[in-house]
Short mmCIF file of C-alpha atoms in Angstrom, two decimals:
data_model
loop_
_atom_site.label_atom_id
_atom_site.label_comp_id
_atom_site.label_asym_id
_atom_site.label_seq_id
_atom_site.Cartn_x
_atom_site.Cartn_y
_atom_site.Cartn_z
CA UNK A 1 -0.10 -0.19 0.20
CA UNK A 2 1.30 3.38 -1.08
CA UNK A 3 1.18 6.60 1.13
CA UNK A 4 -0.79 10.07 -0.33
CA UNK A 5 0.93 11.69 -3.16
CA UNK A 6 0.83 15.28 -0.58
CA UNK A 7 1.51 15.66 2.92
CA UNK A 8 1.94 18.40 5.13
CA UNK A 9 2.61 18.68 8.52
CA UNK A 10 0.07 18.17 11.28
CA UNK A 11 1.82 20.67 14.09
CA UNK A 12 1.89 17.02 16.72
CA UNK A 13 5.20 15.64 17.42
CA UNK A 14 4.21 11.92 18.03
CA UNK A 15 1.65 12.26 14.54
CA UNK A 16 3.98 13.87 11.69
CA UNK A 17 2.50 14.34 8.39
CA UNK A 18 -0.66 14.27 7.52
CA UNK A 19 -2.24 14.21 4.21
CA UNK A 20 -3.33 16.92 1.91
CA UNK A 21 -7.40 18.04 2.84
CA UNK A 22 -6.81 16.01 6.49
CA UNK A 23 -7.82 17.71 9.48
CA UNK A 24 -6.28 17.51 12.77
CA UNK A 25 -8.38 18.68 15.85
CA UNK A 26 -8.86 18.49 19.58
CA UNK A 27 -10.44 15.53 20.78
CA UNK A 28 -12.56 18.51 22.91
CA UNK A 29 -13.95 19.97 19.40
CA UNK A 30 -15.10 16.53 18.01
CA UNK A 31 -16.97 14.37 20.62
CA UNK A 32 -19.15 15.27 23.30
CA UNK A 33 -16.93 13.36 26.31
CA UNK A 34 -18.91 11.48 29.36
CA UNK A 35 -22.56 12.63 28.55
CA UNK A 36 -24.81 13.25 31.43
CA UNK A 37 -27.60 10.34 32.65
CA UNK A 38 -30.09 12.44 32.93
CA UNK A 39 -30.85 11.66 28.92
CA UNK A 40 -32.14 8.34 30.86
CA UNK A 41 -34.75 10.65 33.49
CA UNK A 42 -37.72 9.68 31.33
CA UNK A 43 -36.84 5.90 31.93
CA UNK A 44 -39.01 4.18 34.08
CA UNK A 45 -36.91 2.98 37.06
CA UNK A 46 -38.03 -0.73 36.13
CA UNK A 47 -36.65 -0.66 32.77
CA UNK A 48 -34.29 -3.13 31.79
CA UNK A 49 -30.63 -1.86 30.85
CA UNK A 50 -27.71 -3.15 30.13
CA UNK A 51 -24.81 -3.44 32.31
CA UNK A 52 -21.16 -3.77 31.89
CA UNK A 53 -19.30 -4.52 34.66
CA UNK A 54 -15.05 -4.36 32.98
CA UNK A 55 -14.87 -8.04 32.95
CA UNK A 56 -17.13 -7.41 30.13
CA UNK A 57 -15.35 -5.33 28.15
CA UNK A 58 -12.47 -7.11 26.22
CA UNK A 59 -9.66 -6.14 25.09
CA UNK A 60 -10.50 -6.24 21.53
CA UNK A 61 -12.98 -3.91 21.19
CA UNK A 62 -16.18 -6.98 22.07
CA UNK A 63 -18.36 -6.58 24.29
CA UNK A 64 -20.60 -9.24 26.60
CA UNK A 65 -24.52 -7.91 26.65
CA UNK A 66 -25.11 -11.14 28.86
CA UNK A 67 -26.28 -8.59 32.19
CA UNK A 68 -29.09 -6.49 32.54
CA UNK A 69 -30.15 -4.30 35.58
CA UNK A 70 -33.22 -1.62 36.33
CA UNK A 71 -32.49 1.57 35.92
CA UNK A 72 -33.58 2.44 39.22
CA UNK A 73 -30.20 0.11 40.22
CA UNK A 74 -27.88 2.05 38.31
CA UNK A 75 -28.78 5.49 37.65
CA UNK A 76 -26.17 6.23 40.16
CA UNK A 77 -22.89 5.52 40.75
CA UNK A 78 -22.24 3.71 37.50
CA UNK A 79 -21.55 5.18 33.88
CA UNK A 80 -24.38 6.04 31.19
CA UNK A 81 -23.32 5.86 27.53
CA UNK A 82 -26.08 4.23 24.71
CA UNK A 83 -25.83 2.94 21.68
CA UNK A 84 -23.36 4.73 18.64
CA UNK A 85 -20.89 5.36 21.99
CA UNK A 86 -17.47 5.13 22.10
CA UNK A 87 -16.07 3.88 25.35
CA UNK A 88 -12.72 2.30 27.03
CA UNK A 89 -10.81 1.88 30.48
CA UNK A 90 -9.46 4.48 32.25
CA UNK A 91 -7.83 2.42 34.89
CA UNK A 92 -4.36 0.72 35.03
CA UNK A 93 -3.42 -2.18 33.48
CA UNK A 94 -6.85 -2.07 31.55
CA UNK A 95 -6.18 0.54 29.60
CA UNK A 96 -2.41 -0.80 28.59
CA UNK A 97 -4.16 -3.96 27.71
CA UNK A 98 -6.65 -1.94 25.14
CA UNK A 99 -10.15 -2.93 26.95
CA UNK A 100 -12.47 -0.46 24.99
CA UNK A 101 -15.61 -0.93 22.70
CA UNK A 102 -18.09 0.97 20.32
CA UNK A 103 -21.52 0.04 22.48
CA UNK A 104 -24.00 -1.54 19.87
CA UNK A 105 -27.02 -3.41 20.53
CA UNK A 106 -28.06 -2.39 24.00
CA UNK A 107 -30.82 -3.31 25.05
CA UNK A 108 -33.41 0.00 25.03
CA UNK A 109 -30.58 1.77 23.71
CA UNK A 110 -29.27 2.06 26.47
CA UNK A 111 -26.16 1.08 29.21
CA UNK A 112 -24.46 1.67 32.50
CA UNK A 113 -21.47 0.15 33.49
CA UNK A 114 -18.49 0.82 35.79
CA UNK A 115 -17.38 4.22 36.51
CA UNK A 116 -13.79 3.18 34.97
CA UNK A 117 -14.90 3.86 31.46
CA UNK A 118 -14.67 6.84 29.90
CA UNK A 119 -17.54 7.83 27.21
CA UNK A 120 -16.71 9.91 23.98
CA UNK A 121 -19.76 10.07 21.79
CA UNK A 122 -19.12 11.46 18.28
CA UNK A 123 -19.93 14.72 17.00
CA UNK A 124 -21.85 13.60 13.64
CA UNK A 125 -20.37 17.34 11.97
CA UNK A 126 -17.14 16.00 12.26
CA UNK A 127 -16.70 11.91 13.01
CA UNK A 128 -17.78 8.57 12.82
CA UNK A 129 -18.34 6.50 16.18
CA UNK A 130 -16.47 3.46 13.78
CA UNK A 131 -13.45 5.91 12.86
CA UNK A 132 -13.06 7.00 16.26
CA UNK A 133 -12.95 3.62 17.33
CA UNK A 134 -10.11 2.67 15.36
CA UNK A 135 -8.48 5.47 17.00
CA UNK A 136 -8.29 4.68 20.33
CA UNK A 137 -7.27 1.62 19.01
CA UNK A 138 -4.56 3.16 17.51
CA UNK A 139 -0.84 2.25 19.86
CA UNK A 140 -0.24 6.19 19.65
CA UNK A 141 -3.15 6.61 21.76
CA UNK A 142 -2.54 4.05 24.17
CA UNK A 143 0.95 4.80 24.82
CA UNK A 144 1.05 8.77 25.21
CA UNK A 145 -2.30 7.49 27.20
CA UNK A 146 0.05 5.46 29.33
CA UNK A 147 2.47 8.34 29.76
CA UNK A 148 -0.19 10.65 31.24
CA UNK A 149 -1.91 8.64 33.67
CA UNK A 150 -1.71 9.46 36.76
CA UNK A 151 -2.32 7.75 40.34
CA UNK A 152 -0.21 5.45 41.59
CA UNK A 153 0.76 1.37 41.57
CA UNK A 154 -2.44 -0.53 40.64
CA UNK A 155 -4.74 2.61 40.89
CA UNK A 156 -3.46 4.81 37.65
CA UNK A 157 -6.21 6.41 35.86
CA UNK A 158 -6.16 8.43 32.06
CA UNK A 159 -7.86 11.90 33.23
CA UNK A 160 -10.08 13.01 31.18
CA UNK A 161 -7.54 16.14 29.88
CA UNK A 162 -5.23 14.05 28.09
CA UNK A 163 -8.62 12.36 26.28
CA UNK A 164 -10.11 16.19 25.47
CA UNK A 165 -6.47 17.64 24.24
CA UNK A 166 -5.58 14.51 22.53
CA UNK A 167 -4.70 15.48 18.70
CA UNK A 168 -6.60 13.67 15.71
CA UNK A 169 -6.42 13.29 12.46
CA UNK A 170 -9.30 13.55 10.41
CA UNK A 171 -9.92 12.93 6.76
CA UNK A 172 -13.22 14.00 5.35
CA UNK A 173 -16.57 11.60 7.16
CA UNK A 174 -16.65 9.37 3.84
CA UNK A 175 -13.03 8.74 4.07
CA UNK A 176 -13.38 7.90 7.64
CA UNK A 177 -15.69 5.69 7.17
CA UNK A 178 -14.74 3.46 4.29
CA UNK A 179 -11.57 3.77 6.54
CA UNK A 180 -13.13 2.00 9.33
CA UNK A 181 -15.01 -0.62 7.14
CA UNK A 182 -11.59 -1.49 5.86
CA UNK A 183 -10.24 -2.20 9.42
CA UNK A 184 -13.44 -4.08 10.47
CA UNK A 185 -12.65 -6.79 7.37
CA UNK A 186 -8.64 -6.14 7.66
CA UNK A 187 -8.97 -7.03 11.35
CA UNK A 188 -11.10 -9.43 11.49
CA UNK A 189 -9.49 -11.63 8.88
CA UNK A 190 -6.12 -10.62 11.90
CA UNK A 191 -7.76 -11.86 14.80
CA UNK A 192 -8.99 -15.13 12.62
CA UNK A 193 -5.83 -16.26 12.48
CA UNK A 194 -4.75 -15.14 15.90
CA UNK A 195 -7.49 -17.37 16.96
CA UNK A 196 -6.01 -20.52 14.83
CA UNK A 197 -2.62 -20.38 16.64
CA UNK A 198 -4.40 -20.08 20.01
CA UNK A 199 -6.64 -22.94 19.38
CA UNK A 200 -3.57 -24.89 17.86
CA UNK A 201 -1.38 -24.14 21.17
CA UNK A 202 -4.59 -25.44 23.30
CA UNK A 203 -4.20 -28.99 21.24
CA UNK A 204 -0.77 -28.74 21.50
CA UNK A 205 -1.45 -28.40 25.85
CA UNK A 206 -3.39 -31.14 25.23
CA UNK A 207 -2.24 -33.36 23.19
CA UNK A 208 0.94 -32.95 26.01
CA UNK A 209 -1.34 -34.28 29.19
CA UNK A 210 -2.45 -37.26 27.08
CA UNK A 211 1.12 -38.65 25.94
CA UNK A 212 1.74 -37.97 29.77
CA UNK A 213 -0.97 -39.92 31.06
CA UNK A 214 -0.87 -43.37 28.53
CA UNK A 215 2.36 -43.94 28.32
CA UNK A 216 3.25 -43.62 32.90
CA UNK A 217 -0.68 -46.01 32.87
CA UNK A 218 0.29 -47.79 29.10
CA UNK A 219 3.76 -47.83 28.06
CA UNK A 220 4.77 -47.44 24.72
CA UNK A 221 4.01 -51.14 23.35
CA UNK A 222 0.42 -50.50 22.79
CA UNK A 223 1.24 -55.08 21.65
CA UNK A 224 1.74 -55.33 25.57
CA UNK A 225 -0.90 -58.01 27.52
CA UNK A 226 -2.63 -56.16 30.01
CA UNK A 227 -4.36 -56.76 33.08
CA UNK A 228 -7.06 -55.47 35.34
CA UNK A 229 -5.01 -52.89 37.75
CA UNK A 230 -7.80 -53.41 40.26
CA UNK A 231 -8.72 -49.32 40.59
CA UNK A 232 -11.79 -48.05 38.34
CA UNK A 233 -9.82 -45.06 37.26
CA UNK A 234 -7.05 -47.04 36.38
CA UNK A 235 -8.18 -49.98 34.30
CA UNK A 236 -5.86 -52.07 32.46
CA UNK A 237 -2.27 -52.42 33.12
CA UNK A 238 0.64 -53.79 31.31
CA UNK A 239 1.47 -57.71 32.37
CA UNK A 240 4.87 -56.88 34.64
CA UNK A 241 3.23 -53.41 36.20
CA UNK A 242 2.38 -53.09 39.57
CA UNK A 243 0.31 -50.81 41.16
CA UNK A 244 1.89 -49.56 44.39
CA UNK A 245 0.61 -47.12 46.57
CA UNK A 246 3.21 -43.94 46.78
CA UNK A 247 3.79 -43.52 50.44
CA UNK A 248 5.88 -47.04 49.95
CA UNK A 249 7.88 -45.75 46.87
CA UNK A 250 8.67 -42.40 48.86
CA UNK A 251 9.61 -39.76 51.71
CA UNK A 252 7.43 -37.03 52.16
CA UNK A 253 8.66 -33.74 52.66
CA UNK A 254 12.03 -34.69 54.00
CA UNK A 255 13.41 -33.13 57.16
CA UNK A 256 15.62 -29.86 56.84
CA UNK A 257 17.88 -31.58 59.34
CA UNK A 258 20.02 -32.85 56.78
CA UNK A 259 21.80 -29.35 56.33
CA UNK A 260 22.11 -28.57 59.85
CA UNK A 261 25.70 -29.51 59.04
CA UNK A 262 26.37 -26.36 56.74
CA UNK A 263 27.29 -23.43 57.02
CA UNK A 264 24.96 -20.63 57.96
CA UNK A 265 25.76 -18.64 55.43
CA UNK A 266 26.04 -20.75 52.19
CA UNK A 267 24.21 -19.62 49.40
CA UNK A 268 21.34 -21.88 48.30
CA UNK A 269 18.26 -21.74 45.44
CA UNK A 270 15.38 -20.15 46.93
CA UNK A 271 11.71 -21.37 44.91
CA UNK A 272 8.77 -18.93 45.92
CA UNK A 273 5.83 -20.17 44.09
CA UNK A 274 6.53 -17.85 40.89
CA UNK A 275 10.01 -19.48 40.53
CA UNK A 276 7.96 -23.14 39.66
CA UNK A 277 6.38 -23.17 36.43
CA UNK A 278 3.28 -25.30 34.45
CA UNK A 279 5.85 -26.71 32.33
CA UNK A 280 7.67 -28.38 34.59
CA UNK A 281 10.60 -25.30 34.81
CA UNK A 282 12.30 -23.93 37.53
CA UNK A 283 13.62 -19.97 37.61
CA UNK A 284 16.93 -20.83 39.59
CA UNK A 285 18.05 -17.08 39.61
CA UNK A 286 17.07 -16.54 42.96
CA UNK A 287 19.03 -17.40 46.10
CA UNK A 288 19.21 -16.66 50.05
CA UNK A 289 21.84 -17.43 52.63
CA UNK A 290 20.24 -21.08 54.00
CA UNK A 291 20.58 -18.79 58.04
CA UNK A 292 17.31 -16.48 55.96
CA UNK A 293 15.78 -19.36 54.95
CA UNK A 294 15.97 -22.39 57.28
CA UNK A 295 12.95 -21.69 59.11
CA UNK A 296 9.75 -21.06 56.75
CA UNK A 297 10.21 -22.72 53.92
CA UNK A 298 10.48 -25.70 52.23
CA UNK A 299 13.30 -28.26 51.72
CA UNK A 300 14.31 -29.45 48.92
CA UNK A 301 17.05 -31.06 46.96
CA UNK A 302 18.41 -31.91 43.78
CA UNK A 303 16.15 -35.12 42.72
CA UNK A 304 13.13 -34.41 44.44
CA UNK A 305 10.30 -33.52 43.25
CA UNK A 306 7.62 -31.24 44.14
CA UNK A 307 3.78 -29.91 43.00
CA UNK A 308 2.40 -26.61 44.33
CA UNK A 309 -0.62 -27.88 46.48
CA UNK A 310 -2.77 -24.42 47.00
CA UNK A 311 -4.94 -23.94 44.26
CA UNK A 312 -5.51 -22.93 41.66
CA UNK A 313 -1.62 -23.76 41.28
CA UNK A 314 -2.26 -27.00 41.39
CA UNK A 315 -4.52 -27.38 38.99
CA UNK A 316 -2.69 -25.51 36.52
CA UNK A 317 0.13 -28.55 37.18
CA UNK A 318 2.95 -25.85 39.09
CA UNK A 319 5.80 -29.10 39.62
CA UNK A 320 9.43 -29.79 38.79
CA UNK A 321 11.46 -32.34 39.08
CA UNK A 322 15.09 -30.30 41.68
CA UNK A 323 18.10 -29.90 38.85
CA UNK A 324 20.45 -27.45 39.38
CA UNK A 325 20.19 -26.43 42.47
CA UNK A 326 22.53 -23.85 43.88
CA UNK A 327 24.71 -25.64 46.91
CA UNK A 328 22.64 -28.75 45.18
CA UNK A 329 19.68 -27.78 47.74
CA UNK A 330 16.78 -25.57 47.85
CA UNK A 331 14.27 -23.85 50.00
CA UNK A 332 11.11 -22.45 49.30
CA UNK A 333 7.64 -21.94 49.84
CA UNK A 334 5.16 -23.69 52.21
CA UNK A 335 3.12 -24.19 49.36
CA UNK A 336 5.17 -26.88 47.63
CA UNK A 337 4.90 -30.98 48.34
CA UNK A 338 8.27 -32.54 48.19
CA UNK A 339 8.76 -36.20 47.33
CA UNK A 340 11.46 -37.82 47.29
CA UNK A 341 12.31 -41.99 46.10
CA UNK A 342 13.23 -43.50 49.11
CA UNK A 343 12.29 -47.16 47.11
CA UNK A 344 15.16 -48.19 43.75
CA UNK A 345 12.28 -49.84 41.88
CA UNK A 346 11.02 -46.12 41.61
CA UNK A 347 13.58 -43.17 39.06
CA UNK A 348 13.14 -38.85 39.81
CA UNK A 349 11.97 -38.59 36.25
CA UNK A 350 9.12 -40.89 36.10
CA UNK A 351 8.10 -39.79 39.29
CA UNK A 352 8.34 -36.02 38.16
CA UNK A 353 6.09 -36.97 35.40
CA UNK A 354 3.53 -39.33 37.15
CA UNK A 355 2.82 -36.19 39.46
CA UNK A 356 2.48 -33.60 36.27
CA UNK A 357 0.16 -36.47 34.57
CA UNK A 358 -4.09 -35.28 34.17
CA UNK A 359 -5.01 -37.81 36.03
CA UNK A 360 -2.89 -37.02 39.22
CA UNK A 361 -4.42 -33.27 39.20
CA UNK A 362 -7.69 -34.57 38.62
CA UNK A 363 -7.93 -37.05 41.44
CA UNK A 364 -5.95 -34.66 43.91
CA UNK A 365 -8.06 -31.64 42.78
CA UNK A 366 -11.18 -34.29 44.05
CA UNK A 367 -9.42 -34.53 48.12
CA UNK A 368 -8.66 -30.86 48.47
CA UNK A 369 -9.77 -29.11 52.02
CA UNK A 370 -10.32 -25.89 53.30
CA UNK A 371 -12.37 -23.28 50.87
CA UNK A 372 -12.24 -20.67 48.47
CA UNK A 373 -8.91 -20.17 47.26
CA UNK A 374 -7.14 -21.22 50.50
CA UNK A 375 -7.67 -24.74 49.06
CA UNK A 376 -4.79 -27.36 49.31
CA UNK A 377 -3.98 -31.07 48.86
CA UNK A 378 -3.25 -33.20 51.40
CA UNK A 379 -0.79 -34.90 52.22
CA UNK A 380 -2.62 -38.61 52.89
CA UNK A 381 -3.83 -37.76 48.75
CA UNK A 382 -0.21 -38.47 47.51
CA UNK A 383 0.38 -41.03 50.13
CA UNK A 384 -2.07 -43.32 48.80
CA UNK A 385 -2.79 -42.32 45.15
CA UNK A 386 -1.91 -45.83 43.99
CA UNK A 387 1.10 -45.27 41.25
CA UNK A 388 1.57 -48.27 38.00
CA UNK A 389 5.10 -48.99 38.56
CA UNK A 390 7.07 -50.53 34.87
CA UNK A 391 10.71 -51.60 35.50
CA UNK A 392 13.23 -49.37 36.02
CA UNK A 393 14.48 -49.83 31.88
CA UNK A 394 10.51 -48.99 30.95
CA UNK A 395 10.36 -45.78 33.41
CA UNK A 396 13.66 -44.97 31.70
CA UNK A 397 12.11 -45.68 28.20
CA UNK A 398 8.92 -43.47 28.61
CA UNK A 399 10.78 -40.77 30.00
CA UNK A 400 12.11 -40.21 27.25
CA UNK A 401 9.49 -41.16 24.70
CA UNK A 402 7.46 -38.24 27.01
CA UNK A 403 10.95 -35.73 26.71
CA UNK A 404 11.46 -35.91 22.62
CA UNK A 405 7.49 -35.66 22.44
CA UNK A 406 7.03 -32.49 24.22
CA UNK A 407 10.62 -31.04 22.29
CA UNK A 408 8.45 -31.87 19.57
CA UNK A 409 5.49 -29.63 20.63
CA UNK A 410 7.48 -27.57 22.68
CA UNK A 411 9.07 -26.23 19.06
CA UNK A 412 5.31 -25.99 17.81
CA UNK A 413 4.24 -23.99 20.06
CA UNK A 414 7.21 -21.82 19.87
CA UNK A 415 6.49 -21.14 16.72
CA UNK A 416 2.98 -20.62 17.00
CA UNK A 417 3.44 -18.33 19.75
CA UNK A 418 5.36 -16.69 16.92
CA UNK A 419 2.94 -16.31 14.56
CA UNK A 420 0.94 -14.32 16.76
CA UNK A 421 3.26 -12.01 18.11
CA UNK A 422 3.67 -11.40 14.59
CA UNK A 423 0.20 -11.09 13.19
CA UNK A 424 -0.01 -8.44 16.77
CA UNK A 425 2.69 -6.56 15.50
CA UNK A 426 1.03 -6.49 12.70
CA UNK A 427 -2.53 -5.65 13.04
CA UNK A 428 -0.91 -2.19 15.04
CA UNK A 429 0.85 -1.29 12.03
CA UNK A 430 -1.49 -1.56 10.36
CA UNK A 431 -4.46 -0.40 12.51
CA UNK A 432 -1.76 3.45 12.47
CA UNK A 433 -1.19 3.71 9.50
CA UNK A 434 -5.01 3.69 8.17
CA UNK A 435 -5.98 6.09 11.03
CA UNK A 436 -2.76 8.12 10.57
CA UNK A 437 -2.85 8.91 7.05
CA UNK A 438 0.17 6.34 6.14
CA UNK A 439 -0.91 4.66 3.25
CA UNK A 440 -3.36 6.15 0.87
CA UNK A 441 -6.01 3.32 1.45
CA UNK A 442 -8.56 5.26 -1.14
CA UNK A 443 -7.73 2.60 -4.96
CA UNK A 444 -8.44 0.05 -2.19
CA UNK A 445 -12.27 1.77 -1.80
CA UNK A 446 -12.89 2.59 -5.22
CA UNK A 447 -11.42 -1.19 -6.40
CA UNK A 448 -14.07 -2.84 -3.64
CA UNK A 449 -17.19 -0.79 -4.64
CA UNK A 450 -16.10 -2.09 -7.67
CA UNK A 451 -16.23 -5.74 -7.71
CA UNK A 452 -19.98 -7.60 -7.93
CA UNK A 453 -20.97 -8.92 -4.70
CA UNK A 454 -21.11 -11.99 -4.16
CA UNK A 455 -23.75 -14.55 -2.87
#
């Protein structure tokens, strides 16, 4: 796509030049900001209208209209808007994440929502709601707004004065409408491609779990004769495998007295919950002196297998085999359960596969105790969990199979993640270029109008 044939200085540093024929105006001249809810005074207090909490506003302009409330419940203490109004979240991190929506299909044409929404109503002689939507979707609007935020921490907000004074590039109204239609179509194509890549990533995650589950309960050879395990959830297992309670094969939460002889100044690995990944990874960048962590933290050493026992970390599969620890030991969050193989029949690596398997996670979730976000998996669940135990040579083969398969899945996931990043970069660049006049879309408009409609 080519630039316009002629440009002029916009007088705005971040905007640079704009096409000849375009105007640059402060938003206060082209929109009404936060219109008065007095417009809705004629409504009966029992009339149902749309209700939009922050979670109903998406980061790509989508909006959840499933909630309604009587006017009498929301006319005080909530933000008012109507069909055609443009809204964006003004509070961090929702603003930076792009939460915004063009209000359409509101019940009764009217809505009320979170006070953290800023409302802009387009002046019809100056701009269109659709062009305004894409203007507020540009990286430039978000970056400039972020720089003007006031407040501290999680309470920073974009001030109304920033919106009033924001310099808006404005092509003629017919061109605004065409640019908005172009972006509606092209961005939807990009979003569809992003959605496909995300579905692929989700499918790979499912297959990754399926590989673990099958390998640790059925083995690798589909021709191996099976026998009943005697356990409903486990079903048949290969002949030659044993069913053994995990408590007979491991030491649970071993004593930290093992490090009593070591210097209190010795640096060892430190593992808060965020250092333990959902994919078995470990962030070993943190260390602490033993004297600082030997009280009030969980003790681990090289070769131990740990899993998070608190919700939602347990359900998400946070856990890891301890490898590469500073000094061979670590201390970490008390929300880790530690398993150490105490029977030579069980390998550390196979144990790590078992506790990351979907069946271990599903059954453990069913045994949780406590309420709300404080539910935990009890130690007795781990002790009593029945493991299907193959020979050590089979365990090693299973671990290698899982490792090789996961490496392939990881490569595919990385490629899909990279594709998403590139598509999102293209999306942002396309919106910015179209709205600020860096590309001339008029030939595209003419071609679109000349193309016959298809059934």
